[in-house]
Amino acid sequence: EHYTIDVTELFHSKVIDYFVDDYKNGRTPNPCVVCNRKVKFKTLFDKAQELSAGFVATGHYAQIQKKNADYVLMKGKESKKDQSYFLAQLKQDWLKTVLFPVGMYTKKEVTKIAQQSQLPFYQKEESQEVCFIGGNDYRTFLLDKLPGLGKPGSIIDMHERIIGKHKGIFYYTIGQRKGIQVNSNIPLFVTAINTEENTITVGKEIHAYKNECNVEKLNWFVDPGKIPQNVFAKIRSQHNPVEANIEIHDARVIAQFFEPQMAITPGQLAVFYNDNIVLGSGWICER
């Protein structure tokens, strides 16, 4: 039997409101991560419990394996399609009843299986858009929700001197180069966003690099006491994991990178790996 579940109100309160609030506060959100934890998987597990179903299965490119007495989240077989980053806020105790059947295959292999099985979606193009924003025009969407976000303000340099005007803080994210309306002989990059002062700070490319980041609201799949100090950290979905030392301080982690990283952005998720195993994750924050 096929069931449909209306999650309109839940999605609005947990994902859309969060998305708008993060931009309002100068952060760059990741709605897919939040949706997986607070809407998609929560709803599936609630329904599974209602039906006394033993497992929940989705089409994510990731894997789950049992290590000793625990279950761990792992990268999918094909690194280019791996979706473990977007699943890194799932609850650890969910893993024992989650199935990711396509995670052991490449996308090409899955497409071939779908084609051989005459499933109609095998030719469907992938979408990188935010699912609840038509045409991916998030600026129009945000202006409709929060007209005040379009308030112009000052662009300042690294010495806090006013060098230009911006048309609204939500047009910018850390590390951005395009759209900075300042006359300059060198490329300028956004290095900070101050919502209280309604200012954008810009500097040279080197100023957009940092050696460390702070991470909060931690979610561990492995006992933090058993996590090695040297890990690989992924600081956004399209970022290649890089080596870092992590210091765990109760509810916060300080990740110190072996090499400076570009555009470490508050609001994005940092995911920590040991080889292919997802150790845990948390949200990048200000100091």
Coordinates of C-alpha atoms in Angstrom, one line a residue:
E1 CA 0.0 0.0 0.0
H2 CA 1.2 3.5 -0.9
Y3 CA 1.0 6.3 1.7
T4 CA 1.3 10.0 1.3
I5 CA 2.0 12.3 4.2
D6 CA 1.3 16.1 4.2
V7 CA 4.4 17.7 5.8
T8 CA 3.6 21.3 4.6
E9 CA 3.4 22.9 8.0
L10 CA 6.3 20.9 9.4
F11 CA 8.5 21.8 6.4
H12 CA 7.6 25.5 6.7
S13 CA 8.3 25.7 10.4
K14 CA 11.5 23.6 10.4
V15 CA 13.1 24.4 7.0
I16 CA 11.7 27.6 5.5
D17 CA 11.6 29.6 8.7
Y18 CA 15.2 28.4 9.5
F19 CA 16.3 29.4 6.0
V20 CA 14.9 32.9 6.3
D21 CA 16.2 33.3 9.8
D22 CA 19.7 32.4 8.9
Y23 CA 19.9 35.0 6.1
K24 CA 18.4 37.5 8.4
N25 CA 21.3 36.9 10.8
G26 CA 24.0 37.0 8.2
R27 CA 24.5 33.2 8.0
T28 CA 24.4 31.0 4.8
P29 CA 22.0 28.2 5.5
N30 CA 21.9 24.6 4.3
P31 CA 18.2 23.7 4.1
C32 CA 18.8 20.1 2.8
V33 CA 20.7 19.1 5.9
V34 CA 18.0 20.5 8.2
C35 CA 15.2 18.9 6.1
N36 CA 16.8 15.5 6.3
R37 CA 17.0 15.6 10.1
K38 CA 13.8 17.5 11.1
V39 CA 11.4 16.6 8.3
K40 CA 12.3 13.8 5.9
F41 CA 13.7 11.2 8.2
K42 CA 11.7 12.2 11.2
T43 CA 8.5 11.7 9.2
L44 CA 9.6 8.4 7.8
F45 CA 10.6 7.0 11.2
D46 CA 7.3 8.2 12.7
K47 CA 5.4 6.5 9.9
A48 CA 7.5 3.4 10.2
Q49 CA 6.8 3.1 13.9
E50 CA 3.1 3.6 13.2
L51 CA 3.2 0.7 10.7
S52 CA 5.5 -1.5 12.8
A53 CA 8.0 -1.4 9.8
G54 CA 11.4 -2.6 10.6
F55 CA 13.4 -0.4 8.3
V56 CA 13.4 3.0 6.4
A57 CA 15.0 3.1 3.0
T58 CA 15.9 6.1 0.8
G59 CA 17.9 6.7 -2.4
H60 CA 20.8 8.6 -0.9
Y61 CA 24.3 7.9 -2.1
A62 CA 25.7 6.9 1.3
Q63 CA 26.4 3.6 3.2
I64 CA 25.8 2.3 6.7
Q65 CA 28.0 -0.4 8.2
K66 CA 28.1 -2.1 11.6
K67 CA 31.4 -1.6 13.4
N68 CA 31.6 -3.8 16.5
A69 CA 28.3 -3.0 18.4
D70 CA 27.7 0.4 16.6
Y71 CA 26.4 1.5 13.3
V72 CA 28.4 4.1 11.3
L73 CA 27.5 6.4 8.4
M74 CA 29.9 6.1 5.5
K75 CA 30.5 7.8 2.2
G76 CA 28.8 6.4 -0.9
K77 CA 30.9 4.3 -3.4
E78 CA 31.1 7.2 -5.9
S79 CA 32.8 10.2 -4.4
K80 CA 31.3 12.6 -6.9
K81 CA 27.8 11.6 -5.9
D82 CA 28.4 11.0 -2.2
Q83 CA 25.7 12.5 0.0
S84 CA 27.0 11.6 3.4
Y85 CA 27.5 15.4 4.0
F86 CA 23.8 16.0 3.8
L87 CA 23.1 13.1 6.2
A88 CA 25.6 14.0 8.9
Q89 CA 23.0 15.5 11.2
L90 CA 20.9 12.3 11.4
K91 CA 20.5 10.8 14.8
Q92 CA 23.0 8.0 15.5
D93 CA 20.3 5.6 16.8
W94 CA 18.5 5.9 13.5
L95 CA 21.3 4.2 11.6
K96 CA 20.5 0.7 12.8
T97 CA 17.2 0.8 10.9
V98 CA 18.1 2.9 7.8
L99 CA 18.9 1.4 4.4
F100 CA 20.7 3.1 1.6
P101 CA 20.5 0.5 -1.2
V102 CA 22.1 2.6 -3.9
G103 CA 25.0 3.7 -1.9
M104 CA 27.1 0.7 -2.9
Y105 CA 26.7 1.6 -6.6
T106 CA 27.9 4.4 -8.8
K107 CA 25.3 6.7 -10.4
K108 CA 26.0 5.1 -13.8
E109 CA 25.3 1.6 -12.4
V110 CA 22.1 2.8 -10.8
T111 CA 20.9 4.4 -14.0
K112 CA 21.7 1.1 -15.9
I113 CA 19.7 -0.9 -13.4
A114 CA 16.8 1.6 -13.7
Q115 CA 16.9 1.4 -17.4
Q116 CA 17.0 -2.4 -17.5
S117 CA 14.0 -2.4 -15.1
Q118 CA 12.2 0.0 -17.4
L119 CA 11.8 2.6 -14.6
P120 CA 10.7 5.9 -16.2
F121 CA 12.9 8.2 -14.1
Y122 CA 16.3 7.0 -15.3
Q123 CA 16.5 9.9 -17.8
K124 CA 15.5 12.5 -15.3
E125 CA 18.0 15.4 -15.0
E126 CA 19.4 16.2 -11.6
S127 CA 18.5 19.4 -9.9
Q128 CA 20.8 21.6 -7.8
E129 CA 18.1 24.1 -7.0
V130 CA 16.6 24.8 -3.6
C131 CA 13.4 22.8 -3.8
F132 CA 11.0 25.3 -2.4
I133 CA 12.3 28.3 -4.5
G134 CA 11.1 28.4 -8.1
G135 CA 13.9 29.1 -10.5
N136 CA 16.4 29.2 -7.6
D137 CA 15.8 32.9 -7.2
Y138 CA 16.2 33.0 -3.4
R139 CA 16.7 36.8 -3.3
T140 CA 13.1 37.5 -4.5
F141 CA 11.9 34.8 -2.1
L142 CA 13.7 36.4 0.8
L143 CA 12.6 39.9 0.0
D144 CA 9.0 38.7 0.0
K145 CA 9.5 37.2 3.5
L146 CA 11.7 39.9 4.9
P147 CA 11.5 43.2 3.0
G148 CA 14.0 44.8 5.4
L149 CA 16.8 42.6 4.1
G150 CA 16.9 44.8 1.0
K151 CA 18.1 47.8 3.0
P152 CA 21.3 49.3 1.5
G153 CA 24.3 49.7 3.8
S154 CA 28.0 50.3 3.8
I155 CA 30.8 48.2 2.4
I156 CA 33.9 48.6 4.5
D157 CA 37.5 47.5 4.1
M158 CA 39.7 45.6 6.5
H159 CA 40.5 48.9 8.3
E160 CA 36.7 49.7 8.8
R161 CA 36.8 52.5 6.2
I162 CA 33.7 52.9 4.1
I163 CA 34.5 52.3 0.5
G164 CA 31.2 51.7 -1.1
K165 CA 27.5 50.7 -0.7
H166 CA 25.7 47.4 -0.9
K167 CA 22.1 46.8 -1.8
G168 CA 21.2 44.4 1.0
I169 CA 23.2 41.9 3.1
F170 CA 21.4 38.9 1.9
Y171 CA 23.0 39.4 -1.6
Y172 CA 26.3 38.3 -0.1
T173 CA 28.0 35.4 1.4
I174 CA 31.5 34.8 2.8
G175 CA 34.1 34.5 0.1
Q176 CA 31.9 36.1 -2.6
R177 CA 33.7 38.1 -5.3
K178 CA 31.0 38.9 -7.8
G179 CA 28.5 41.7 -7.3
I180 CA 30.8 43.9 -5.0
Q181 CA 30.2 47.3 -6.4
V182 CA 33.4 49.0 -5.4
N183 CA 36.0 50.5 -7.7
S184 CA 39.2 48.6 -7.0
N185 CA 42.4 47.8 -8.8
I186 CA 42.4 44.3 -7.2
P187 CA 39.7 41.7 -6.8
L188 CA 37.8 42.0 -3.5
F189 CA 36.1 39.3 -1.5
V190 CA 33.5 39.3 1.2
T191 CA 35.2 38.5 4.5
A192 CA 32.5 39.4 7.0
I193 CA 28.8 40.2 7.3
N194 CA 27.6 42.4 10.2
T195 CA 23.8 42.3 10.5
E196 CA 23.6 44.7 13.4
E197 CA 25.6 47.4 11.6
N198 CA 24.2 46.3 8.2
T199 CA 27.8 46.3 6.8
I200 CA 29.8 44.1 4.4
T201 CA 33.5 43.8 5.0
V202 CA 35.7 43.1 2.0
G203 CA 39.4 42.5 1.5
K204 CA 42.0 40.8 -0.7
E205 CA 41.7 37.1 -1.5
I206 CA 44.1 36.3 1.2
H207 CA 41.8 37.9 3.8
A208 CA 39.1 35.3 2.9
Y209 CA 41.3 32.5 4.1
K210 CA 41.3 31.3 7.7
N211 CA 43.3 28.7 9.6
E212 CA 40.5 27.5 11.8
C213 CA 36.8 27.5 12.5
N214 CA 34.4 27.1 15.4
V215 CA 31.7 24.5 15.2
E216 CA 28.6 24.1 17.5
K217 CA 25.5 22.0 17.9
L218 CA 27.5 18.9 17.5
N219 CA 26.1 15.5 16.3
W220 CA 28.4 12.5 16.8
F221 CA 28.1 9.1 15.2
V222 CA 31.2 7.9 17.1
D223 CA 32.1 8.3 20.8
P224 CA 33.9 11.7 20.9
G225 CA 36.4 10.3 23.3
K226 CA 37.5 7.8 20.6
I227 CA 37.8 10.3 17.8
P228 CA 41.4 10.9 16.5
Q229 CA 42.7 14.4 16.8
N230 CA 43.7 14.4 13.1
V231 CA 40.7 14.1 10.8
F232 CA 39.4 15.3 7.5
A233 CA 36.9 18.2 7.5
K234 CA 34.4 19.2 4.9
I235 CA 33.1 22.7 5.4
R236 CA 30.5 22.9 2.6
S237 CA 28.8 20.5 0.3
Q238 CA 31.1 21.2 -2.7
H239 CA 34.3 21.3 -0.6
N240 CA 36.9 18.5 -0.8
P241 CA 37.6 17.3 2.8
V242 CA 40.9 18.6 4.1
E243 CA 43.2 17.6 6.9
A244 CA 42.5 19.3 10.3
N245 CA 43.2 18.9 14.0
I246 CA 40.1 19.1 16.1
E247 CA 39.8 20.1 19.7
I248 CA 36.5 19.0 21.4
H249 CA 35.3 21.3 24.1
D250 CA 32.0 20.0 25.4
A251 CA 29.5 21.6 23.1
R252 CA 31.9 23.1 20.7
V253 CA 34.8 22.0 18.4
I254 CA 37.7 24.1 17.2
A255 CA 39.0 22.8 13.8
Q256 CA 42.5 23.9 12.9
F257 CA 43.3 23.2 9.3
F258 CA 46.7 22.1 8.0
E259 CA 46.4 24.7 5.3
P260 CA 44.2 27.9 5.3
Q261 CA 40.8 27.4 3.8
M262 CA 38.8 29.8 1.7
A263 CA 35.4 31.1 2.7
I264 CA 34.7 29.4 6.0
T265 CA 31.1 30.4 6.3
P266 CA 28.9 30.7 9.4
G267 CA 25.7 28.7 8.9
Q268 CA 27.3 25.9 6.8
L269 CA 27.8 22.4 8.1
A270 CA 31.3 21.1 9.0
V271 CA 31.5 17.3 8.7
F272 CA 34.4 15.3 10.1
Y273 CA 35.7 12.1 8.5
N274 CA 38.1 9.4 9.2
D275 CA 38.8 7.8 5.8
N276 CA 35.2 7.0 4.6
I277 CA 33.6 7.0 8.0
V278 CA 31.6 10.0 9.1
L279 CA 32.6 10.8 12.7
G280 CA 30.2 13.6 13.3
S281 CA 29.2 17.2 12.3
G282 CA 28.3 20.6 13.6
W283 CA 27.4 24.1 12.4
I284 CA 30.1 26.6 11.7
C285 CA 29.7 29.6 13.9
E286 CA 31.4 32.8 14.9
R287 CA 33.9 32.7 17.7

